[in-house]
Tab-separated table of C-alpha atoms in Angstrom:
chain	number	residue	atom	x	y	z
A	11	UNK	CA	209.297	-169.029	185.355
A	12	UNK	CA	207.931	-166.112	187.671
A	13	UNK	CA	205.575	-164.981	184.581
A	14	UNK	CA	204.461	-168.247	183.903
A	15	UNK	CA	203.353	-169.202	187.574
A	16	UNK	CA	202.022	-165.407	188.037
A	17	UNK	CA	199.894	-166.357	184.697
A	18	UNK	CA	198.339	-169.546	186.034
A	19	UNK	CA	197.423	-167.733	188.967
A	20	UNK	CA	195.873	-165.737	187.046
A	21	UNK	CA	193.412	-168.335	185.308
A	22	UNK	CA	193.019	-169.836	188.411
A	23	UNK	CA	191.435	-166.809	190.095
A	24	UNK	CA	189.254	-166.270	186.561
A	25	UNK	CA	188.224	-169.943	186.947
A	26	UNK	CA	187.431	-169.055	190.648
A	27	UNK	CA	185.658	-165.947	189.902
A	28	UNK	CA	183.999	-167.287	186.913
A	29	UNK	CA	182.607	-170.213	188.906
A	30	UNK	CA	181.152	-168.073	191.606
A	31	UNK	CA	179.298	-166.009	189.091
A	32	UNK	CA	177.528	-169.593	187.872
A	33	UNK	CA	176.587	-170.375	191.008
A	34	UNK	CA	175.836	-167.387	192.170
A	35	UNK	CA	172.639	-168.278	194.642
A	36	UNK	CA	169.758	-167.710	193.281
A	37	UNK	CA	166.373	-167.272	194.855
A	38	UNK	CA	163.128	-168.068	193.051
A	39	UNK	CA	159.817	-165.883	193.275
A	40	UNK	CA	156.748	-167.331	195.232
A	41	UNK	CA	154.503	-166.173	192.319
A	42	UNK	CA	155.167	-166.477	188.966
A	43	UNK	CA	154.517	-164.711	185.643
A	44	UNK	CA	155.163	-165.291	182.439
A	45	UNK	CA	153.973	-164.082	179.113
A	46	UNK	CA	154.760	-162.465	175.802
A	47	UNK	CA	154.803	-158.889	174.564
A	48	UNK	CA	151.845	-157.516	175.820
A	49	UNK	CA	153.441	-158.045	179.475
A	50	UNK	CA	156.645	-155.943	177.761
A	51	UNK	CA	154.305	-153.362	176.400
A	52	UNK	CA	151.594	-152.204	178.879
A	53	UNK	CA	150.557	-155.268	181.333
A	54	UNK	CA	153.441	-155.758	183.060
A	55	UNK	CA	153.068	-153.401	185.994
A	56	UNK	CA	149.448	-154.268	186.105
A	57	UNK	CA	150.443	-157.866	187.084
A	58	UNK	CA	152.774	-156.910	189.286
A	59	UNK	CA	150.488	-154.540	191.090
A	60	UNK	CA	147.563	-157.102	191.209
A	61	UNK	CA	149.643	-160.095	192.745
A	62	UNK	CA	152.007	-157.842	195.234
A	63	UNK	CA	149.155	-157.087	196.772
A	64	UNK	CA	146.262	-160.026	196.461
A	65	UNK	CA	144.750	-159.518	199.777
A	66	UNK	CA	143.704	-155.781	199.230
A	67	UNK	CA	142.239	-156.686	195.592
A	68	UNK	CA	140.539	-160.166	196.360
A	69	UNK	CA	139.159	-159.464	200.005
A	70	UNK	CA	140.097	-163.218	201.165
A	71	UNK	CA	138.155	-164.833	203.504
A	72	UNK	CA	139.526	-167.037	206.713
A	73	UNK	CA	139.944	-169.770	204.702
A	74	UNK	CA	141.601	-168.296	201.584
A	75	UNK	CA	143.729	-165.916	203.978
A	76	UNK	CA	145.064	-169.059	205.740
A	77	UNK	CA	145.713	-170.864	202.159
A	78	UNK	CA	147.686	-167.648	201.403
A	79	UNK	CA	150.054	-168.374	203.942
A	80	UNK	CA	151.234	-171.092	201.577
A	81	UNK	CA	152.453	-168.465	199.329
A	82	UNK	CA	155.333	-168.309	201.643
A	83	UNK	CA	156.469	-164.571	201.161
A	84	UNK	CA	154.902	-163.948	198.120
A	85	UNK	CA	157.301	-162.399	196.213
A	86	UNK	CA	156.091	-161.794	192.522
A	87	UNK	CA	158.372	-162.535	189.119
A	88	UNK	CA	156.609	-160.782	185.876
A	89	UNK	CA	158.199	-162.076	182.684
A	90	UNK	CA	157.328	-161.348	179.165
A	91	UNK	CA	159.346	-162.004	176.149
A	92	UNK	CA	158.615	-160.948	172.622
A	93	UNK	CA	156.160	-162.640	170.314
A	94	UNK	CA	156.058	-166.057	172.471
A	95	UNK	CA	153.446	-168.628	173.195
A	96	UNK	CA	153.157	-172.222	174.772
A	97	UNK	CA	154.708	-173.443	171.348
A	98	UNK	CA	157.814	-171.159	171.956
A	99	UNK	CA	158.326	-171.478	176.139
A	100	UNK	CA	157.818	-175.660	175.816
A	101	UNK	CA	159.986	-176.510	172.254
A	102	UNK	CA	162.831	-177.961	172.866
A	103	UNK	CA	164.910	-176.640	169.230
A	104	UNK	CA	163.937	-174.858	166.341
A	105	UNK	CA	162.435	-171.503	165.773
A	106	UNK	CA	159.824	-171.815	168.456
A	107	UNK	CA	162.605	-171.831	170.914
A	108	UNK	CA	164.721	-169.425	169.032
A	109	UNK	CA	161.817	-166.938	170.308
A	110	UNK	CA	162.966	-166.920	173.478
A	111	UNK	CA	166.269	-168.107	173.925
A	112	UNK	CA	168.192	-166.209	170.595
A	113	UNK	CA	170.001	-162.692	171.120
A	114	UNK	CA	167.415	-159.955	169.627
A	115	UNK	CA	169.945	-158.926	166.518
A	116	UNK	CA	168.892	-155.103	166.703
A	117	UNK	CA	168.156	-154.580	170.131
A	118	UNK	CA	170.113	-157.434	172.702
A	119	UNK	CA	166.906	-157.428	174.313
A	120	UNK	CA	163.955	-159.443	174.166
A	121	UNK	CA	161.922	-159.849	177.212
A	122	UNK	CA	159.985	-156.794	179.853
A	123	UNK	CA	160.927	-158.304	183.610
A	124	UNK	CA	158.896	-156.280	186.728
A	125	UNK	CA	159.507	-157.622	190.744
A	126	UNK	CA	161.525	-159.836	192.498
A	127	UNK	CA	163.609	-161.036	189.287
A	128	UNK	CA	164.280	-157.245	188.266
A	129	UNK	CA	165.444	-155.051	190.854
A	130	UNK	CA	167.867	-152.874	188.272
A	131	UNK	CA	164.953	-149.965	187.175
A	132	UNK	CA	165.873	-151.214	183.159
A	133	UNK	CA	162.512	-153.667	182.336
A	134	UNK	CA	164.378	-154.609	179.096
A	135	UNK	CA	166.506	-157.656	179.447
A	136	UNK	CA	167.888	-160.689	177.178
A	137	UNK	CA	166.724	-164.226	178.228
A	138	UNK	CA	169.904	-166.140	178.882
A	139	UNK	CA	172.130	-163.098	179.955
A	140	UNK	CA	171.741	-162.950	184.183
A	141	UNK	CA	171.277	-165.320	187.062
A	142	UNK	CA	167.332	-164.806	186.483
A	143	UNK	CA	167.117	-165.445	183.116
A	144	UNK	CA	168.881	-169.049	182.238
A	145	UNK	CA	166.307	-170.762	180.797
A	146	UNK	CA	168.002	-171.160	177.751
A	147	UNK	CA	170.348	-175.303	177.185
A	148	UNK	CA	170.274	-178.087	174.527
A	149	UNK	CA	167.747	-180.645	174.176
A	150	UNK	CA	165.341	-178.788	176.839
A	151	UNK	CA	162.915	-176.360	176.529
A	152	UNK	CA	163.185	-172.827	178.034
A	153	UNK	CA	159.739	-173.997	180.624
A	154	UNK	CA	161.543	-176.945	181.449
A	155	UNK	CA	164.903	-175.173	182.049
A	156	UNK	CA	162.745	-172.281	184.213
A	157	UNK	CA	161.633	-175.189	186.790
A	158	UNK	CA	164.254	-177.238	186.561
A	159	UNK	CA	165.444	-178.416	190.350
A	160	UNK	CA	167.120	-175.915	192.509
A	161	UNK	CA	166.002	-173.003	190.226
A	162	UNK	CA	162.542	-171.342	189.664
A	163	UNK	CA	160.244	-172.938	192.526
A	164	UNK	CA	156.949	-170.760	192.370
A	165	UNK	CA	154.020	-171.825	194.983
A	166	UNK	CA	151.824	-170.323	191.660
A	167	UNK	CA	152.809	-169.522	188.523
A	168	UNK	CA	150.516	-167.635	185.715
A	169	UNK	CA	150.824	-168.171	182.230
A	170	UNK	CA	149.246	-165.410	179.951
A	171	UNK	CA	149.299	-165.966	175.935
A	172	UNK	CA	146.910	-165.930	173.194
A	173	UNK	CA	147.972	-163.198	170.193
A	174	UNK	CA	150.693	-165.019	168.807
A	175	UNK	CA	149.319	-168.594	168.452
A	176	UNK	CA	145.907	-166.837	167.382
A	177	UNK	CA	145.389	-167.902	163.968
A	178	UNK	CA	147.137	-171.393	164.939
A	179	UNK	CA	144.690	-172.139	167.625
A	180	UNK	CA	141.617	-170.646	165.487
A	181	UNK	CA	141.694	-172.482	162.593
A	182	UNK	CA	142.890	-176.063	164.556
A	183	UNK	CA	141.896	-177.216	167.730
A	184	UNK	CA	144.392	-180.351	166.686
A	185	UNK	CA	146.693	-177.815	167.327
A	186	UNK	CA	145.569	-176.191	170.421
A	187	UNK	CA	145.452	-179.560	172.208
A	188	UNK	CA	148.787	-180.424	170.948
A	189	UNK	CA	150.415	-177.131	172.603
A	190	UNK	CA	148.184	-177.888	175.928
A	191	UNK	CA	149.246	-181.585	176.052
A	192	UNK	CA	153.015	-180.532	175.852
A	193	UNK	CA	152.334	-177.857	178.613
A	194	UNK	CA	150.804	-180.501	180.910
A	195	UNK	CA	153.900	-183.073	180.178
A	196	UNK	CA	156.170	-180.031	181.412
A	197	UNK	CA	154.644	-178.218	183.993
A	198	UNK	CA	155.820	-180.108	187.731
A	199	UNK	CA	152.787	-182.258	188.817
A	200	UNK	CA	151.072	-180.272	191.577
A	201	UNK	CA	151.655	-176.864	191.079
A	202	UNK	CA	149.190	-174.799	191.552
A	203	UNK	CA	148.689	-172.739	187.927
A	204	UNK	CA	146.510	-170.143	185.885
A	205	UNK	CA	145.909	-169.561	182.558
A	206	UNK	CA	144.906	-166.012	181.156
A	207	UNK	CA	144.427	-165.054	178.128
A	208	UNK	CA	145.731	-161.737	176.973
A	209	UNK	CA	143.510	-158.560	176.775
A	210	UNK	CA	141.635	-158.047	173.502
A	211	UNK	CA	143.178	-155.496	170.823
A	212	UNK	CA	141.693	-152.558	168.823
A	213	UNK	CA	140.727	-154.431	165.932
A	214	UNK	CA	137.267	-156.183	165.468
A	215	UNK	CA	139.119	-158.382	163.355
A	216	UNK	CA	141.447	-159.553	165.699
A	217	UNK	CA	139.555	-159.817	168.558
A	218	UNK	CA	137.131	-162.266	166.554
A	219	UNK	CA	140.391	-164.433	165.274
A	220	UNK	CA	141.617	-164.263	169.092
A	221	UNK	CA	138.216	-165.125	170.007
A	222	UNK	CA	137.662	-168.542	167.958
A	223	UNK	CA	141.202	-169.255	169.183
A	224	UNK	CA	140.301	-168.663	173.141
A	225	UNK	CA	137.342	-171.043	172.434
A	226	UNK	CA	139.896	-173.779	171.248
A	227	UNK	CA	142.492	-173.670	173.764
A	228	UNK	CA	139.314	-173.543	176.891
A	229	UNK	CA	138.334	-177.121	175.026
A	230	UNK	CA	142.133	-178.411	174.540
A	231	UNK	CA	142.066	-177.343	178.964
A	232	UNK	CA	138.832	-179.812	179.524
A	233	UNK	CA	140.370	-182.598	177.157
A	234	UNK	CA	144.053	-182.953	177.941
A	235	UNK	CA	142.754	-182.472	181.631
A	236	UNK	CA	145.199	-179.644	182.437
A	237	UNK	CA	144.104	-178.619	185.613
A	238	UNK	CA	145.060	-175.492	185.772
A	239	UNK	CA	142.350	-172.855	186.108
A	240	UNK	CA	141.390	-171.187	183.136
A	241	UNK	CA	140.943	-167.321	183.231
A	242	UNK	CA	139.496	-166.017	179.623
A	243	UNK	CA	141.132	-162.556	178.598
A	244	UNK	CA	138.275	-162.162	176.227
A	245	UNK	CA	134.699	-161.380	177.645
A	246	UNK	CA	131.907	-158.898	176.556
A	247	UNK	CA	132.927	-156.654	179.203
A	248	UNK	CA	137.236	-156.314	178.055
A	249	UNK	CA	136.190	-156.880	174.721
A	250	UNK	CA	133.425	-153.678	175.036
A	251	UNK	CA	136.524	-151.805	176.881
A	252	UNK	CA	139.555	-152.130	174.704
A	253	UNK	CA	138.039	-152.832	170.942
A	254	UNK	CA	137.686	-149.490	168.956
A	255	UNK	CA	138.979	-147.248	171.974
A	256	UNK	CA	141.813	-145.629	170.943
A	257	UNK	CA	143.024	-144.533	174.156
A	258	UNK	CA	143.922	-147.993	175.272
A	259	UNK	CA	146.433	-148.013	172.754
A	260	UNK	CA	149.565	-146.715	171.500
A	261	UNK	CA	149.035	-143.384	168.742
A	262	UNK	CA	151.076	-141.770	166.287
A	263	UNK	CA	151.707	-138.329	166.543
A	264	UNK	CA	148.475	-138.272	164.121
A	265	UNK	CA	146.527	-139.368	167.062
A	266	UNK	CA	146.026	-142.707	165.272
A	267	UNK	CA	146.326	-146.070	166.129
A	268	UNK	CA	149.611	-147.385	165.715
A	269	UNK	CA	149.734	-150.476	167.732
A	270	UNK	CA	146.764	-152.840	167.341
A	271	UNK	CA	147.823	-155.500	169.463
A	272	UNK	CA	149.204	-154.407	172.604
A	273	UNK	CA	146.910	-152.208	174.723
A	274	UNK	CA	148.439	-149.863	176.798
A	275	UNK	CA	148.915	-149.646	180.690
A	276	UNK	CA	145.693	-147.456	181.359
A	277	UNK	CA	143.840	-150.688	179.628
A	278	UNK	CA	145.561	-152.949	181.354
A	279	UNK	CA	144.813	-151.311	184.748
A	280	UNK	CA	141.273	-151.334	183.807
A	281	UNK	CA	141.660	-155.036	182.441
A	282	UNK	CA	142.312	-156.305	186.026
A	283	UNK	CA	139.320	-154.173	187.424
A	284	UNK	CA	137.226	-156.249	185.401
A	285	UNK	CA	138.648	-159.547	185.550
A	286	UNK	CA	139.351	-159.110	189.180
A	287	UNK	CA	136.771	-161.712	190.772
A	288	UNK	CA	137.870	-164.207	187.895
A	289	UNK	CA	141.521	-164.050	188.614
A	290	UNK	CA	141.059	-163.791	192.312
A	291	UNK	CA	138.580	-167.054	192.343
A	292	UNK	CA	141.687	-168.526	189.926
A	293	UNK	CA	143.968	-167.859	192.828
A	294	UNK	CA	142.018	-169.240	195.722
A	295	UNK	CA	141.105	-172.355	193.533
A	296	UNK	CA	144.809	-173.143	193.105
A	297	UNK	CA	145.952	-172.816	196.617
A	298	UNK	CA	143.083	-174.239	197.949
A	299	UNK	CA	145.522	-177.848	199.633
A	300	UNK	CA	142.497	-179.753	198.649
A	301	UNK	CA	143.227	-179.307	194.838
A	302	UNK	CA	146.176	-181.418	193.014
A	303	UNK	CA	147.089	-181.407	189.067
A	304	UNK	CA	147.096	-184.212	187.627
């Protein structure tokens, strides 16, 4: 009798203890990031950099400084997992959704986490293992689960994709506005949000097939009527900076190319230096009260 009522003790202080871990409190960043692999890979302490400190790099005026204040504390949350897109962070099932939300089989990791949501010094974390990272539940996407109520609350989030939708987005614009139009039914009506493109790659061949694709999605913005502010990744000037330079990128011990796709951090430093006015106008566009999504 003594081992039986010592063992549901037992469970009842696992039940207790498990509970607490569930509902652990959870406090949600003021500015919000999310991305794929090139955030992992090289841009994710760029972004971090560039929005922990938006005064210094965007010179607000004494209207924009007051709209900062809106911002609250503006604590910043960089995300990136894997190869995802808008297709993968707003599907509800399927393989889309598997992107983000299954277990990496080799590694147990599949996202690159900077700021407020990873204060551990390890970038590398699996979506669905942590208080930060439950984004993951049937018959809901991972977006939807993100910024669902009493969880992720940003005053501005950013969403930067392009690579892995490329060739989707390039050869149908069908398709670009269907991704946009399920973005706009997800994202909470009001907040204030960006939309970046990632940086070009090494490859003139890419950056065309990236390039088409940015056109498509910029149209699918004006006619869904997603009124988030568009930031394009792709211009002359990153395009002239990263394509063909080999020391934005990742080399072999050859000193040759071995990563096409994701530039490194020294390009993504320089990335930000030359998309600074565009981002910063982004930000003081969104915050301005005056502007509301529709």
């Amino acid at each position: 009798m003594k081992v039986l009522k010592k063992l549901a003790m037992s469970l009842c202080v696992s039940v207790v203890v498990a509970t607490s871990a569930q509902t652990q409190e959870f406090t949600s960043p003021e500015i919000l990031i999310i991305g794929d692999s090139q955030i992992s890979f090289g841009s994710g302490p760029a972004f971090l950099e560039f929005f922990s400190d938006i005064k210094s790099h965007c010179h607000p005026n004494a209207r924009q400084k007051q709209n900062l204040k809106h911002l609250g504390e503006m604590r910043v949350g960089v995300i990136g997992v894997r190869s995802s897109s808008i297709d993968s962070w707003t599907a509800r099932s399927g393989r889309a959704k598997d992107t983000i939300c299954k277990v990496d089989p080799k590694w147990n990791v599949n996202a690159g986490t900077y700021g407020f949501v990873n204060q551990t010094g390890n970038k590398y974390v699996q979506i669905g293992k942590g208080k930060e990272y439950q984004f993951c539940a049937p018959g809901s996407s991972p977006l939807e689960e993100m910024l669902r109520d009493g969880y992720y609350d940003p005053k501005l989030i950013l969403m930067s994709f392009l690579g892995n939708s490329a060739k989707r987005w390039a050869n149908s614009p069908e398709a670009a506005i269907k991704d946009v139009k399920r973005l706009k039914s997800q994202l909470p009506r009001n907040m204030p949000c960006i939309f970046m493109t990632t940086a070009p790659a090494y490859k003139k061949e890419i950056v065309d097939l990236r390039l088409r694709a940015q056109q498509n999605l910029m149209t699918a913005f004006k006619e869904t009527g997603l009124q988030c502010t568009f930031v394009p990744g792709a211009t002359p000037e990153t395009v002239a900076a990263n394509q063909g330079n080999k020391h934005y990128f990742r080399l072999n011990k050859n000193g040759m190319v071995k990563d096409p796709y994701h530039p490194n951090e020294a390009a993504a430093k320089n990335f930000f230096a030359l998309e600074m006015n565009r981002i910063c106008d982004a930000i003081f566009e969104q915050i301005e009260p005056t502007n509301k999504q529709s």
